[in-house]
Coordinates of C-alpha atoms in Angstrom, one line a residue:
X1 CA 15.3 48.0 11.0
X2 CA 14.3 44.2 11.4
X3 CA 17.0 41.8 10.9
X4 CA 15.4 40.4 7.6
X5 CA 15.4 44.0 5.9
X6 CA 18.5 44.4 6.8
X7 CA 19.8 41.6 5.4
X8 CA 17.7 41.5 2.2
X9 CA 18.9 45.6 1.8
X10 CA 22.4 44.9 2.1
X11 CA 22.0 41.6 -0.5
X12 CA 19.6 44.0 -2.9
X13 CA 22.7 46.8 -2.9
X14 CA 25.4 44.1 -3.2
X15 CA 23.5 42.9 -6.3
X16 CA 22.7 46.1 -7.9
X17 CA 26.2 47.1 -7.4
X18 CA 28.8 44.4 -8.3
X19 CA 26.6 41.5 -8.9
X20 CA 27.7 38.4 -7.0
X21 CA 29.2 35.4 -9.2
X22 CA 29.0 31.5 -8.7
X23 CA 31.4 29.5 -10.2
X24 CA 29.9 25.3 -10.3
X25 CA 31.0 22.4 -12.5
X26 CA 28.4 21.3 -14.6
X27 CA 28.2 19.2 -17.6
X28 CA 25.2 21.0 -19.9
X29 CA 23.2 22.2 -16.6
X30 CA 23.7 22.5 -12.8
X31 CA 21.7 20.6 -10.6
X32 CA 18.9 22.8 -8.5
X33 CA 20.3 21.8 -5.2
X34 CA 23.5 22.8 -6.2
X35 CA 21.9 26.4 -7.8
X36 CA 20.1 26.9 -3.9
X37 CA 23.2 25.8 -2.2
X38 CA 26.0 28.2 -3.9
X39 CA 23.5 30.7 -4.4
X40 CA 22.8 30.8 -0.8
X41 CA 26.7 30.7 -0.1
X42 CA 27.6 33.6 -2.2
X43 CA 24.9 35.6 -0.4
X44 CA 26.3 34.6 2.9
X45 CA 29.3 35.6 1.8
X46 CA 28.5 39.2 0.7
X47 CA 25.6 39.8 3.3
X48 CA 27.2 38.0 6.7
X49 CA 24.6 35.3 6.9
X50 CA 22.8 33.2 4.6
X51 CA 19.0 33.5 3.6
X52 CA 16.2 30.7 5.6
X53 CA 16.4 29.0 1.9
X54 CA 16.4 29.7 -2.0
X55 CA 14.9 28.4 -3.7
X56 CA 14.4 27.5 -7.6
X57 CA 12.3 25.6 -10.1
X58 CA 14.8 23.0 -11.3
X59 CA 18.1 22.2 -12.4
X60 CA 19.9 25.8 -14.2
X61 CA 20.8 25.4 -18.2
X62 CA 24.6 26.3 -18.5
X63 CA 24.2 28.9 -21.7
X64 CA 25.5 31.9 -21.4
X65 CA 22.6 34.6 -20.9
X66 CA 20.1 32.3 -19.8
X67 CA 18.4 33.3 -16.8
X68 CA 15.9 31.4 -13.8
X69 CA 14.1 33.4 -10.9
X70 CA 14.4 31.9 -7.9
X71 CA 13.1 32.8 -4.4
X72 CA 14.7 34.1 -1.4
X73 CA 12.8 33.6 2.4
X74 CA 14.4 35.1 5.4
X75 CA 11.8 35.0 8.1
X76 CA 8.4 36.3 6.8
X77 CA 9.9 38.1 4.1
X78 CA 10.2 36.6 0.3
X79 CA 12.6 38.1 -2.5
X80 CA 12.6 37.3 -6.3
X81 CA 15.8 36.5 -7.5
X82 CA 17.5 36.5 -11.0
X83 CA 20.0 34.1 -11.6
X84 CA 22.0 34.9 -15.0
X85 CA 24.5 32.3 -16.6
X86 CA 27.5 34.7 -17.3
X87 CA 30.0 32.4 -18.9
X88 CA 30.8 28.9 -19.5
X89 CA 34.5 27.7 -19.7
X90 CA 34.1 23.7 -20.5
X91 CA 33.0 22.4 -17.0
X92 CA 32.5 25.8 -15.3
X93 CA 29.5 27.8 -15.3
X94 CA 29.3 31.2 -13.6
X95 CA 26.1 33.2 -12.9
X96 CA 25.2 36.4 -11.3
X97 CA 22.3 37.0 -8.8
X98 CA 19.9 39.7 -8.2
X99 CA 17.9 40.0 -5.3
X100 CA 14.8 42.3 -6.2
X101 CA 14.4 45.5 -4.9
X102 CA 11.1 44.9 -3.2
X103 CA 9.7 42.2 -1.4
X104 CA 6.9 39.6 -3.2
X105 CA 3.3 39.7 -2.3

């Protein structure tokens, strides 16, 4: 199994499973470098290594429920991603993120 598949299988099963959760300060949104960046950390985190790049259309409304896709390279290989705003305590936002099951066209 290539290293990407394996990487993108574990992230897909760590998702479907628990979730992952990012925690940011943000006043009213989080900035889109700061979405790639911790996104990309807590998948390190979970996986062992981080993803080539996420990335995502802009900077993520801090309301609970609302959601951005994103997109995941490693190598060759692109994965959608759905990034869910879970809660909102003053300054902190948290989302979850899930890595689609199968790779983009």
């Amino acid at each position: 199994m290539s290293a990407t598949r394996r990487f993108l299988t574990s992230a897909t099963l760590a998702a479907t499973g628990i979730g992952f959760l990012v925690a940011c300060s943000t006043t009213g949104s989080v900035s889109q470098a700061t979405v790639e960046s911790q996104t990309s950390q807590v998948l390190a985190e979970q996986v062992g290594r981080a993803p080539d790049s996420v990335s995502c259309p802009g900077s993520f409304e801090a309301t609970v429920g609302n959601t951005m896709r994103c997109v995941l390279t490693d190598g060759s290989t692109r994965y959608g991603v759905t990034l869910t705003i879970d809660s909102v305590d003053g300054s902190n936002a948290k989302w979850s993120v899930k890595v689609d099951d199968a790779p983009m066209p």
